[in-house]
XYZ file of C-alpha atoms in Angstrom:
634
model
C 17.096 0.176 -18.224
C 13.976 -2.123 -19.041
C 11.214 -3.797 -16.756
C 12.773 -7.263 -17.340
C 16.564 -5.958 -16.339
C 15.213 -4.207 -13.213
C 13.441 -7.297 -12.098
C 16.422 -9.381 -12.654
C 18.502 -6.739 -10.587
C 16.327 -7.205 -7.636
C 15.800 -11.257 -8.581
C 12.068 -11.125 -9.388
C 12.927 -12.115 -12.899
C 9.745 -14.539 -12.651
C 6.989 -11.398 -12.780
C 8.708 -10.031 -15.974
C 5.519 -11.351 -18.275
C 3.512 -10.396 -15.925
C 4.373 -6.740 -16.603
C 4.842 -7.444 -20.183
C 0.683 -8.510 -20.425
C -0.373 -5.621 -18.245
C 1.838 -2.847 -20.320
C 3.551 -1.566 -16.997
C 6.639 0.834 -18.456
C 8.904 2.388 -16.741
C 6.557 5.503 -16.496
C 4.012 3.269 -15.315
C 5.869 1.728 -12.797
C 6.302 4.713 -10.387
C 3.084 5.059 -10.346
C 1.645 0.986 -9.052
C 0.439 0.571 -5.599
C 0.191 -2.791 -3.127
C -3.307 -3.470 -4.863
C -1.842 -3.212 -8.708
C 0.963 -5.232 -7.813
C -1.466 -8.318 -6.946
C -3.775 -7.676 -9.542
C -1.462 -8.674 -12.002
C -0.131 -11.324 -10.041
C 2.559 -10.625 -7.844
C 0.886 -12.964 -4.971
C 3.627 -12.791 -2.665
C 3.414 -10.419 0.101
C 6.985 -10.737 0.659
C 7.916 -9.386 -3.159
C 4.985 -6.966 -3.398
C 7.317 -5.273 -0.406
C 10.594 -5.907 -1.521
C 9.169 -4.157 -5.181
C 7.145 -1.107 -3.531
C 10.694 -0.782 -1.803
C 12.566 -0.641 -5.506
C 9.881 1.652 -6.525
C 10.048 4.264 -3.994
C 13.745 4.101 -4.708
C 13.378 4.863 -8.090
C 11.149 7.309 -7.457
C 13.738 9.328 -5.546
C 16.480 8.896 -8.262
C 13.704 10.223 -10.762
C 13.323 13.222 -8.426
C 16.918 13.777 -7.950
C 17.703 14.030 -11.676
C 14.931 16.952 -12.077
C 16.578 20.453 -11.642
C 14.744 22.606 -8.692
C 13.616 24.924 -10.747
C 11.766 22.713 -13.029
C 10.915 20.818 -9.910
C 9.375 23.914 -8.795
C 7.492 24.308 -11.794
C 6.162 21.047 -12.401
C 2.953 19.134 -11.121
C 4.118 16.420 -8.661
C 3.874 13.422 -9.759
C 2.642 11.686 -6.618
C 2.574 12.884 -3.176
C 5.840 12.600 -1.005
C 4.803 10.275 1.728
C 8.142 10.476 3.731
C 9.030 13.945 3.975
C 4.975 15.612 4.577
C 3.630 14.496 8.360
C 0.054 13.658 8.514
C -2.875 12.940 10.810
C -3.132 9.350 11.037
C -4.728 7.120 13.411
C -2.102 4.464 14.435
C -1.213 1.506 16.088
C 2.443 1.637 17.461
C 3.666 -1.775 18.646
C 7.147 -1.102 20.902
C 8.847 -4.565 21.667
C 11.823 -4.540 24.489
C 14.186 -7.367 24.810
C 14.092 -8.999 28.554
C 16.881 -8.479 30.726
C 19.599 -6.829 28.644
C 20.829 -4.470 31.393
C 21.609 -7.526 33.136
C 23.217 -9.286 30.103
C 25.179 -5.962 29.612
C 26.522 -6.658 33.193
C 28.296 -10.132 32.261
C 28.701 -10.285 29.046
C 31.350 -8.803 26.750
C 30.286 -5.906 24.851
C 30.711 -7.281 21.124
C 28.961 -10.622 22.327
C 26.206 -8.222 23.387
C 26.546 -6.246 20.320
C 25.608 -9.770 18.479
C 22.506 -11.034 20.568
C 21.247 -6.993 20.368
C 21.596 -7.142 16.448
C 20.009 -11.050 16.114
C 16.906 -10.040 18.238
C 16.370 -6.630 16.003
C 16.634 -8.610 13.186
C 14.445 -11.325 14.126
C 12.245 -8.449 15.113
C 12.144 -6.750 11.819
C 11.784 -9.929 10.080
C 8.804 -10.589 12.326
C 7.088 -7.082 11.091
C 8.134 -7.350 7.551
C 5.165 -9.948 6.849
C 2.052 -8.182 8.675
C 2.968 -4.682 6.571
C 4.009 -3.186 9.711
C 7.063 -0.496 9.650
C 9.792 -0.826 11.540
C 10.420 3.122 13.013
C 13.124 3.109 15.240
C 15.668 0.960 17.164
C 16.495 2.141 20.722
C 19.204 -0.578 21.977
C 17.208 -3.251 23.250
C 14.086 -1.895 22.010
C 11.795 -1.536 18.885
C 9.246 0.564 17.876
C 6.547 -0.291 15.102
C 4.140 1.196 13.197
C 1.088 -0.502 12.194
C -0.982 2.162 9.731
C 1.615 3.943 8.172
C 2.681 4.463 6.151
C 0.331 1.910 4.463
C -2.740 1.975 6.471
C -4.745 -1.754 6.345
C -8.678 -2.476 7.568
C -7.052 -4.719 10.254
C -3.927 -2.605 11.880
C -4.589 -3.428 15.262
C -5.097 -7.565 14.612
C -1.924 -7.255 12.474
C 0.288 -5.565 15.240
C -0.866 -8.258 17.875
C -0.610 -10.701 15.162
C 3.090 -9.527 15.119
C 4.176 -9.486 18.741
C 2.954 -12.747 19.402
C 5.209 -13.913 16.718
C 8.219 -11.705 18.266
C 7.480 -13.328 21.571
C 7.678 -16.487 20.026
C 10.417 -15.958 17.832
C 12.498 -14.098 20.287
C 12.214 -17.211 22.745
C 13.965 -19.547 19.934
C 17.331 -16.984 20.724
C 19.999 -18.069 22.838
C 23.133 -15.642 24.051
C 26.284 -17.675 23.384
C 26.333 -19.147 26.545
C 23.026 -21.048 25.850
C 20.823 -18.657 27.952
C 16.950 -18.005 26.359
C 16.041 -14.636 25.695
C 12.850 -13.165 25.787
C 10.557 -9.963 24.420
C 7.576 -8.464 26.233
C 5.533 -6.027 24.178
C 3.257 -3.606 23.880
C 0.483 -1.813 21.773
C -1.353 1.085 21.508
C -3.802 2.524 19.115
C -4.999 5.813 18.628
C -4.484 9.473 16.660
C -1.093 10.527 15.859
C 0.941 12.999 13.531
C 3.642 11.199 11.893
C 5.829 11.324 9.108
C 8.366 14.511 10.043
C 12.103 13.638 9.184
C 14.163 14.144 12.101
C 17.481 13.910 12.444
C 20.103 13.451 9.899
C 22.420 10.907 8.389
C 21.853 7.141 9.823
C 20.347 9.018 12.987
C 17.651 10.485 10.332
C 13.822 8.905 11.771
C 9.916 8.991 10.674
C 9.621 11.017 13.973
C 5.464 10.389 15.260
C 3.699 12.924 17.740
C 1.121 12.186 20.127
C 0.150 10.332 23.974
C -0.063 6.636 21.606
C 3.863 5.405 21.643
C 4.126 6.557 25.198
C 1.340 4.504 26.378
C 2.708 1.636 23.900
C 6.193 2.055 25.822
C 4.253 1.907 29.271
C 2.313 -0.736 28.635
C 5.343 -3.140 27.832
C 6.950 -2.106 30.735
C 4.006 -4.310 32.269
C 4.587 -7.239 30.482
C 5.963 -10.282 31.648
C 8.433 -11.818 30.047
C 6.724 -12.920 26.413
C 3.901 -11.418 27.303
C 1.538 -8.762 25.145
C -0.069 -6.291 26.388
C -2.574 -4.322 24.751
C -4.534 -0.635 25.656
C -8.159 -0.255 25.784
C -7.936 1.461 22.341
C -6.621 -1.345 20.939
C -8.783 -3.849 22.621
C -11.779 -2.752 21.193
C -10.600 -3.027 17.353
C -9.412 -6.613 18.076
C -13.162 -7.813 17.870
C -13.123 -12.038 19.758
C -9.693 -12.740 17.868
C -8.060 -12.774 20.920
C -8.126 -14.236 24.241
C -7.775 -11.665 26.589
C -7.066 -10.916 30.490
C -8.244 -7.926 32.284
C -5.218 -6.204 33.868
C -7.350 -3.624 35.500
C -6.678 0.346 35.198
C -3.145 0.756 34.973
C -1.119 4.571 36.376
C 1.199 4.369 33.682
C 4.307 7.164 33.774
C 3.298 10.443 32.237
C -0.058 9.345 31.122
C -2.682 11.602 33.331
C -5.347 9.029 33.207
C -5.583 5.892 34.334
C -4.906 3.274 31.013
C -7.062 -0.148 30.796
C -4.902 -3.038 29.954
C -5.407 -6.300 28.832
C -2.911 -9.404 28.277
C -2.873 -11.610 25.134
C -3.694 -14.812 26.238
C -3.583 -16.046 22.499
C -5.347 -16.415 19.513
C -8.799 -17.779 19.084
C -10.206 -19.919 17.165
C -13.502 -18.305 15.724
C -15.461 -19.577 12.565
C -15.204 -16.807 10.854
C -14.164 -12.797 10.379
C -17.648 -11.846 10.805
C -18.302 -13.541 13.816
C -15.094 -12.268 15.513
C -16.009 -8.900 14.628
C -19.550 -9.234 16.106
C -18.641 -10.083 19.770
C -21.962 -8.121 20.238
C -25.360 -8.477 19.814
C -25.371 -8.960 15.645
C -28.371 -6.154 14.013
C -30.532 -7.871 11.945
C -30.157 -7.926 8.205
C -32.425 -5.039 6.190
C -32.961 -4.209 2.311
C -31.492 -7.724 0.815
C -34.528 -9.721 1.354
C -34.564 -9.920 -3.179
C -30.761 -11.150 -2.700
C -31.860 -13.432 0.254
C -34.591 -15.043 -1.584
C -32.288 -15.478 -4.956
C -29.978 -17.278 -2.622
C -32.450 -19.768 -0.939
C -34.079 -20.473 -4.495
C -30.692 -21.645 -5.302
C -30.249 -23.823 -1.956
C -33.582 -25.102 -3.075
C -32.384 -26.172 -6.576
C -28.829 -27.753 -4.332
C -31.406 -29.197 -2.039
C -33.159 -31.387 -5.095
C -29.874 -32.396 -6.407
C -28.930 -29.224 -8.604
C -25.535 -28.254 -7.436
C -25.061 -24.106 -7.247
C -22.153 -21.413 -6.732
C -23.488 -18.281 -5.352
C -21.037 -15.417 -5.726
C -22.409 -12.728 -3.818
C -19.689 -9.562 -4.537
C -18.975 -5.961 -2.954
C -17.068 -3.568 -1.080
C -15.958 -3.998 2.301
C -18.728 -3.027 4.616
C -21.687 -3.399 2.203
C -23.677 -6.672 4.052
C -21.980 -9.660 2.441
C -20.989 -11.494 5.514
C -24.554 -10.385 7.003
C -26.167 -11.480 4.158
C -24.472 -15.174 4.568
C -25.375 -15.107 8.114
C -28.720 -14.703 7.016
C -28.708 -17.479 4.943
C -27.170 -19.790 7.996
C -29.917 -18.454 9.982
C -33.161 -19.292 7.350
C -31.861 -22.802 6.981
C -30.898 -23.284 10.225
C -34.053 -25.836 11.454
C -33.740 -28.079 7.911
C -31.429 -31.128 7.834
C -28.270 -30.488 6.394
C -24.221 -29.889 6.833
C -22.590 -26.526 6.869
C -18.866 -26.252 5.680
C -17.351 -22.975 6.883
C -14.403 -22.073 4.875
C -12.406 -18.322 6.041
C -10.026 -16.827 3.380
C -7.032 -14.814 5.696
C -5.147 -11.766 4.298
C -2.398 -13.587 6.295
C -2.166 -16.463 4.277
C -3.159 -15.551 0.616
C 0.329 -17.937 0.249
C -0.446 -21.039 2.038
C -1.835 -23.431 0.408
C -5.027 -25.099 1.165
C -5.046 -22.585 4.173
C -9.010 -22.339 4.892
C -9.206 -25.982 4.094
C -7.023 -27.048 6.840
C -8.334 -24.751 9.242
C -11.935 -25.708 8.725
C -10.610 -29.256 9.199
C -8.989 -28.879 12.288
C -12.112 -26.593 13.904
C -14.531 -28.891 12.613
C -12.631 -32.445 13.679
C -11.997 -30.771 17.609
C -8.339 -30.983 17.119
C -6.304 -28.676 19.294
C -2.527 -28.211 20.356
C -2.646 -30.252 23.466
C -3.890 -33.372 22.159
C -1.141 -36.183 20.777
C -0.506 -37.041 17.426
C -2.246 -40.640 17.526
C -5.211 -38.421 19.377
C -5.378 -36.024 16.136
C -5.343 -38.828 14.019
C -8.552 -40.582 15.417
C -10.718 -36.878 15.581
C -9.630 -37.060 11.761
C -10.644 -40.020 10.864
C -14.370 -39.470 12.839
C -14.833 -36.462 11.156
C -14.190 -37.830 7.594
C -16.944 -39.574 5.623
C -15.220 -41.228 2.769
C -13.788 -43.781 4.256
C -10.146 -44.433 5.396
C -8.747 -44.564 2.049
C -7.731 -40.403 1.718
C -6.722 -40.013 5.352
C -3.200 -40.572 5.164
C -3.735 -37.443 2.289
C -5.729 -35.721 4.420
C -3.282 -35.710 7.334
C -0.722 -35.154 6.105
C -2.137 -32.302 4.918
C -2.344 -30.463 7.819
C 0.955 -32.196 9.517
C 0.459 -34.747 10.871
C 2.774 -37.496 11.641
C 0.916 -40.380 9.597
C 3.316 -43.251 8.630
C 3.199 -45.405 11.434
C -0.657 -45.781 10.816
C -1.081 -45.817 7.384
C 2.647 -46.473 5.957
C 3.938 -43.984 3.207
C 2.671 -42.445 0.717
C 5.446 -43.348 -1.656
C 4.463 -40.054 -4.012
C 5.717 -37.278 -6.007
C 4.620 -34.241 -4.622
C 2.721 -33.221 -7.576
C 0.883 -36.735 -7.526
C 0.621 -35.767 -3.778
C -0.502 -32.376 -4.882
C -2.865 -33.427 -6.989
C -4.682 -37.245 -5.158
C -5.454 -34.707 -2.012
C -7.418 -32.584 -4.245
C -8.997 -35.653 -5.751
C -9.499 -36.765 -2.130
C -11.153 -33.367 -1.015
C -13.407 -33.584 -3.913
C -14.464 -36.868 -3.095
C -14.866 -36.336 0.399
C -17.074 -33.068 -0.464
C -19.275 -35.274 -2.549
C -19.424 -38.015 0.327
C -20.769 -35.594 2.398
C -23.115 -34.704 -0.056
C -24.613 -38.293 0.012
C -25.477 -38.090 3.222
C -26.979 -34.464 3.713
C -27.479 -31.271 2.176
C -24.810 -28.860 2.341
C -23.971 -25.175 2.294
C -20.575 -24.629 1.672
C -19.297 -20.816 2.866
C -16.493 -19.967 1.883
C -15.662 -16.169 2.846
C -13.440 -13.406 1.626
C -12.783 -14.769 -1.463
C -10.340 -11.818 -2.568
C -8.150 -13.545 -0.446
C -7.838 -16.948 -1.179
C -4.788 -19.044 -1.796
C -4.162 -20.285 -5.308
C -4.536 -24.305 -4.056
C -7.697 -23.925 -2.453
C -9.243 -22.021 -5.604
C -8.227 -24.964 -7.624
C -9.617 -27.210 -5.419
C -13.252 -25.830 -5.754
C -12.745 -25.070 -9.710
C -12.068 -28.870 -9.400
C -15.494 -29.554 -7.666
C -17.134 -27.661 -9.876
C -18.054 -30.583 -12.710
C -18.793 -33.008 -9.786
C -21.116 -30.516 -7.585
C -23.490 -30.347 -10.715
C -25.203 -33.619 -9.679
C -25.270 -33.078 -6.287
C -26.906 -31.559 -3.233
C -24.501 -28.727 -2.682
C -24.885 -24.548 -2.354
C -21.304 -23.529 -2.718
C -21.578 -20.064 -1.354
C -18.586 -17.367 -2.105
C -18.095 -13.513 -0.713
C -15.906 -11.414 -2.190
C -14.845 -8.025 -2.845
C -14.467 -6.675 -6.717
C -11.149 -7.239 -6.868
C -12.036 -10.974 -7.313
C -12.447 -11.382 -10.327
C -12.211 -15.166 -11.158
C -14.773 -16.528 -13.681
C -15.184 -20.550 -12.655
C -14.420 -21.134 -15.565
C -17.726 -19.516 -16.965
C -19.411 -22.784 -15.024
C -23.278 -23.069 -16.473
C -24.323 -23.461 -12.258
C -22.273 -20.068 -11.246
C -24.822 -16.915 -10.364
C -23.403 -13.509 -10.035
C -24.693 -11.214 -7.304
C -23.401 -8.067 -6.952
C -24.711 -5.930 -3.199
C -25.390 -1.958 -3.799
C -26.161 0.659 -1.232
C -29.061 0.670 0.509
C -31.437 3.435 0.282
C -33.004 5.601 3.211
C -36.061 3.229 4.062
C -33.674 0.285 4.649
C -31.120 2.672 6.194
C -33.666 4.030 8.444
C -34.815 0.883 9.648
C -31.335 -0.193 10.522
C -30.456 2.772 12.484
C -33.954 1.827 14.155
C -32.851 -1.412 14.899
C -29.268 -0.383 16.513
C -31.405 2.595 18.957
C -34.321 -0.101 20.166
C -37.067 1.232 18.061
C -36.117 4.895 19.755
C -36.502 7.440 16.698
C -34.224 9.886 15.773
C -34.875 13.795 14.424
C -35.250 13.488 11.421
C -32.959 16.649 10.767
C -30.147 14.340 12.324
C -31.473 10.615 10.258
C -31.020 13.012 7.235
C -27.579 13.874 8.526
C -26.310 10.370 8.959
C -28.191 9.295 5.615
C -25.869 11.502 3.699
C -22.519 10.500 5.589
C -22.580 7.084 5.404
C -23.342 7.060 1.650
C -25.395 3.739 2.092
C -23.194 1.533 3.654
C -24.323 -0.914 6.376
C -21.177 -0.651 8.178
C -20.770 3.116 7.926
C -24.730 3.342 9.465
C -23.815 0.680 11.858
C -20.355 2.370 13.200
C -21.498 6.189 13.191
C -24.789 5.052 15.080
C -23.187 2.890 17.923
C -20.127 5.752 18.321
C -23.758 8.175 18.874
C -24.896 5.607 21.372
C -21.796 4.600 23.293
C -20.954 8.080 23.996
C -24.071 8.884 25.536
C -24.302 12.042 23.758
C -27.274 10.864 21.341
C -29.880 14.011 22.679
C -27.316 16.349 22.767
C -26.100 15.779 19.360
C -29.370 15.523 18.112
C -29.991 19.271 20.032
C -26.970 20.063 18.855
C -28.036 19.224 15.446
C -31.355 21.241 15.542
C -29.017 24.276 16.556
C -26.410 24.553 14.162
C -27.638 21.923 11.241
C -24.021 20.447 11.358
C -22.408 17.214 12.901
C -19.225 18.318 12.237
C -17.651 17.679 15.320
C -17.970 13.958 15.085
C -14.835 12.116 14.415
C -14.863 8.951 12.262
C -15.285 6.383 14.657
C -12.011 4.031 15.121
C -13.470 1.333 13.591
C -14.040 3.095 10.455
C -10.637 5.129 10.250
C -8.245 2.321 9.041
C -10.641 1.263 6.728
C -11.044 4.574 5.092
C -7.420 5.430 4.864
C -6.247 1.893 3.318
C -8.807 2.814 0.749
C -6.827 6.285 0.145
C -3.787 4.950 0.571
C -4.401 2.291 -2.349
C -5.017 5.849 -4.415
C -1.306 7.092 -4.815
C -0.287 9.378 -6.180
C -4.099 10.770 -5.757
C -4.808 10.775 -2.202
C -3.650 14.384 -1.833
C -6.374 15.856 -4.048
C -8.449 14.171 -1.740
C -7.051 15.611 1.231
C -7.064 19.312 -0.395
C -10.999 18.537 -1.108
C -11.525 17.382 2.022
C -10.034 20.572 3.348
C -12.577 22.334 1.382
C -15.556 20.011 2.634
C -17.300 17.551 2.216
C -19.298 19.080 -0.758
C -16.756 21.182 -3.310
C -16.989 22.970 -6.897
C -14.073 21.828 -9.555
C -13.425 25.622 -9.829
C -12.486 26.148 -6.253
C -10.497 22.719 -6.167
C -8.607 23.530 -9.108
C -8.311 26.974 -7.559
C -6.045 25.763 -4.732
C -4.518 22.493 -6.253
C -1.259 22.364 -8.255
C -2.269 20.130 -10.589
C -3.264 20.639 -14.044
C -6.853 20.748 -15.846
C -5.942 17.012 -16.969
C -4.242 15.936 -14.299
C -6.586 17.557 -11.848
C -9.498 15.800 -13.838
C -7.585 12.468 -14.126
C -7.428 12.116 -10.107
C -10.769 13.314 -9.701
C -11.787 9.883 -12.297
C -9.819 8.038 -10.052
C -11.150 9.356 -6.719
C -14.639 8.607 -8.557
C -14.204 4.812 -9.715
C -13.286 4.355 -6.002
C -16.293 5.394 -4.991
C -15.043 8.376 -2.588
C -16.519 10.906 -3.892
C -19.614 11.327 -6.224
C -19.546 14.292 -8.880
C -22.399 16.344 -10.440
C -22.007 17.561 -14.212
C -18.769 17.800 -15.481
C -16.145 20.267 -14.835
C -15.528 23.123 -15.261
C -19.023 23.840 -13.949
C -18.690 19.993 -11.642
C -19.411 19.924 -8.395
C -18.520 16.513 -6.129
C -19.588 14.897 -2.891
């Protein structure tokens, strides 16, 4: 079998030059994760799953064909994520349907059988598109995994994300007598052991271990009817995302302790990422004040008429969002306009996604108002005139005929006189004041809206606008090798800046130095890391005694990685198949190991062993130290 003839078996034909330009074989292929997938352009969420599906199948088929013995003698070629359990930290989302022991009552069983089946499967479809896994089915109920086994930065938005799209998509299902039905949910987050098979045949199940699904289980059985309810645990991952109601300390069944619990009134509509995440006071920026200045240089050369794009890149959690917030912040007595543009992981396949979201937060629209009311906030938000409006509206769907008449285009003439239009309008703007454009989380954006600002490129030259992009490194678009683009790339900080943060997050209260050292050297430079580690000291009220502690034993060993950091950390592993495991058996070792003692206790081979350890590097998880045999890595 070839690549082309497998992708044609699953109907993905479409991606076959795409694995033709990138050399992917059928050795290869076992071996691509989520992130490879996209990278060579498999955009869709929906077929990056439905082809890491295919893969893992093949995988097993490749593992049934090898004998046991040379199975037994062989290096593994990745790690086997199904059958090994593991220590993960979780959030389980369990979803009940409303009422069924009453519907079991009056209605005949194979009529039941059919609503039960429709509401799992609008269920699992539900999941499918957040990455969350679908564990079990018990009757009327469902339980979800969000964080294995694929582990994302954002598990806990993703499984609220999800249930209030089950609520809502449970509420569109009728029984065949007409009669609604509805879901309640709830979520939990927290430390789990998962992964042990149980069971066998069609009864066989990803069994997980720990208090978290039970308090998920509890906590829906205080939902209302299309209600979400959400643990403490949970709530304090979610960031301002969410509108939220207090439900008070809840005695939940089994659960010694009495649970906090808070209702989903909804989403909410914040600016951006960053300022979701920072529902508390925000620490002021240290150690970019070179990058900071670069930047308003540039917003000087915008200001006089000398359009710029500002590409400020690195990892998650090194300061690019504070580092734009900065730049908000120095500008923000000076005359101008600020366009706020959020990329979504959500909706890397809607077009024009950000666009029409900034549109509708900037303009005031909201669900309540009527169409004809949208339509005016539009057109007092737009500066080019009324000519592009009918574009513009319909757009983001709105009903514009009546006012305006129809279009009477092609789609791609549609397609492409909205672009034209958003140009134009960005340049109208322009006219009238300066303007920073943001646009954040680049790595994410939609194909439409990066055409739309390669478009505005040429016509931003002459004009006063800082077009201002974040991204991580997998964003690798040029602009066309535009003469106004500047690349700036965000290391680690060193200890003086580092120091000065952690000063800033304590009040100015100084830290032994024995224990500054100590968090120094764990968070490897990041802001976030410094940030997260530092507040977990303060919140849990144990900052002298740790520091004591500290002075006592010289270790900090007994911190955990605070929750806000976990996901994070194991997406980043997780994107590392088949590697991961050598970094587990390091991490077993500690957090400083020899190549001698690693290759000691690890099955791999000297090139295989080295190969992983490359890979582990270029991610920037560990850090090595002369080269093995006589290596040693942090």
């Amino acid at each position: 079998m070839q690549i082309p003839d497998w992708l044609e078996k699953l109907g993905l034909g479409q991606y076959a030059r795409h694995f033709a330009e990138n050399d992917v074989d059928l050795e290869i292929l076992r071996d691509l994760t989520d992130q490879d997938l996209e990278k060579i352009g498999v955009t869709s969420l929906g077929h990056r799953r439905k082809l890491l599906r295919a893969i893992a199948e093949l995988r097993e088929e490749v593992e049934r064909s090898v004998p046991p013995a040379a199975a037994a003698a062989a290096a593994p070629i990745w790690p086997d994520q199904v059958d090994s359990a593991e220590r993960r930290h979780v959030t389980v989302m369990f979803a009940d349907l409303v009422g069924s022991t009453a519907l079991s009552a009056r209605m005949d069983p194979e009529d039941l059988r059919e609503v039960i089946s429709a509401y799992q499967k609008c269920v699992a479809a539900t999941v499918n598109p957040f990455d969350g896994f679908v564990a079990k089915y018990m009757g009327d109920g469902v339980l979800c995994y969000f964080g294995w086994p694929r582990a994302h930065e954002d598990d806990a938005e993703r499984a609220v994300r999800t249930a209030l799209a089950v609520a809502k998509a449970v509420a569109a299902l009728k029984t065949p007598g007409g009669e609604p039905l509805a879901a309640r949910v709830g979520i939990a987050t927290g430390l789990v052991v998962v992964g042990d098979l149980v069971g066998e045949g069609a009864a066989q199940e990803e069994a997980v271990v720990g208090e978290t699904p039970n308090i998920a289980a509890r906590l829906q059985g205080l939902a209302s009817p299309g209600q979400v309810v959400v643990a403490e645990t949970t709530r304090q991952l979610l960031g301002d995302n969410f509108e939220l109601a207090d439900l008070g300390r809840q005695h939940l069944k089994g659960i010694p302790d009495p649970t906090s619990a808070f209702a989903v009134l909804g989403e909410r509509a914040v600016e951006s990422r960053f300022e979701a995440r920072a529902s508390d006071a925000v620490s002021g920026m240290v150690g970019r004040d070179h990058e900071l200045a670069l930047i308003l240089e540039r917003w000087s050369q915008a200001k006089a008429g000398e359009g710029q794009l500002m590409l400020v890149s690195g990892e998650a959690g090194i300061g690019k969002s504070r580092l734009s917030r900065s730049v908000v912040d120095s500008i923000a007595r000076e005359s101008h306009l600020r366009i706020k543009y959020q990329c979504s992981p959500y909706y890397t396949d809607t077009p024009l996604f950000p666009v029409i979201r900034h549109l509708i937060l900037s303009a005031g629209i909201t669900p309540e108002d009527s169409n004809d009311d949208k339509l005016d906030k539009l057109e007092a938000t737009l500066v080019n005139g009324k000519s592009d409006v009918a574009l513009i509206a319909t757009m983001i769907g709105l009903q514009c005929e009546t006012r305006y008449g129809q279009l009477n285009l092609t789609p791609q003439q549609q397609r492409a006189r909205t672009l034209q239009a958003l140009v134009a309008e960005l340049i109208a703007q322009s006219r009238e004041k300066s303007v920073l454009f943001v646009l954040e989380d680049a790595h994410w954006i939609d194909p439409t809206t990066l055409e739309f600002i390669d478009l505005s490129l040429d016509q931003v030259v002459g004009s006063r606008v800082l077009i201002l992009v974040t991204a991580r490194p997998t964003f690798q678009h040029g602009f066309g090798g535009h003469p106004i683009v500047t690349r700036l790339t965000l290391n680690r900080l060193g200890r003086e800046p580092i120091t000065a943060l952690v000063g800033d997050l304590t009040g100015g209260k100084p830290l032994p130095a024995a224990l500054l050292d100590e968090i120094v050297a764990k968070t490897d430079g990041m802001p976030l890391f410094v940030e997260e580690l530092t507040k977990m000291l303060l919140e849990s009220g144990e900052l002298k005694e740790t520091a004591v502690a500290y002075e006592l034993t010289g270790e900090l060993s007994h911190l955990d990685i605070p929750a806000s950091l976990n996901a994070s950390l194991m997406a980043r592993l997780d994107r590392l198949q088949p590697v991961k495991e050598v970094a587990q058996t390091a991490a077993c070792i500690g957090r400083e190991f020899h190549y001698s003692l690693l290759k000691a206790v690890s099955p791999l081979d000297d090139a295989g062993l080295q190969s992983a350890l490359e890979r582990l590097i270029s991610a920037e998880l560990i850090f090595a130290r002369g080269r093995p045999p006589e290596a040693r890595y942090v």
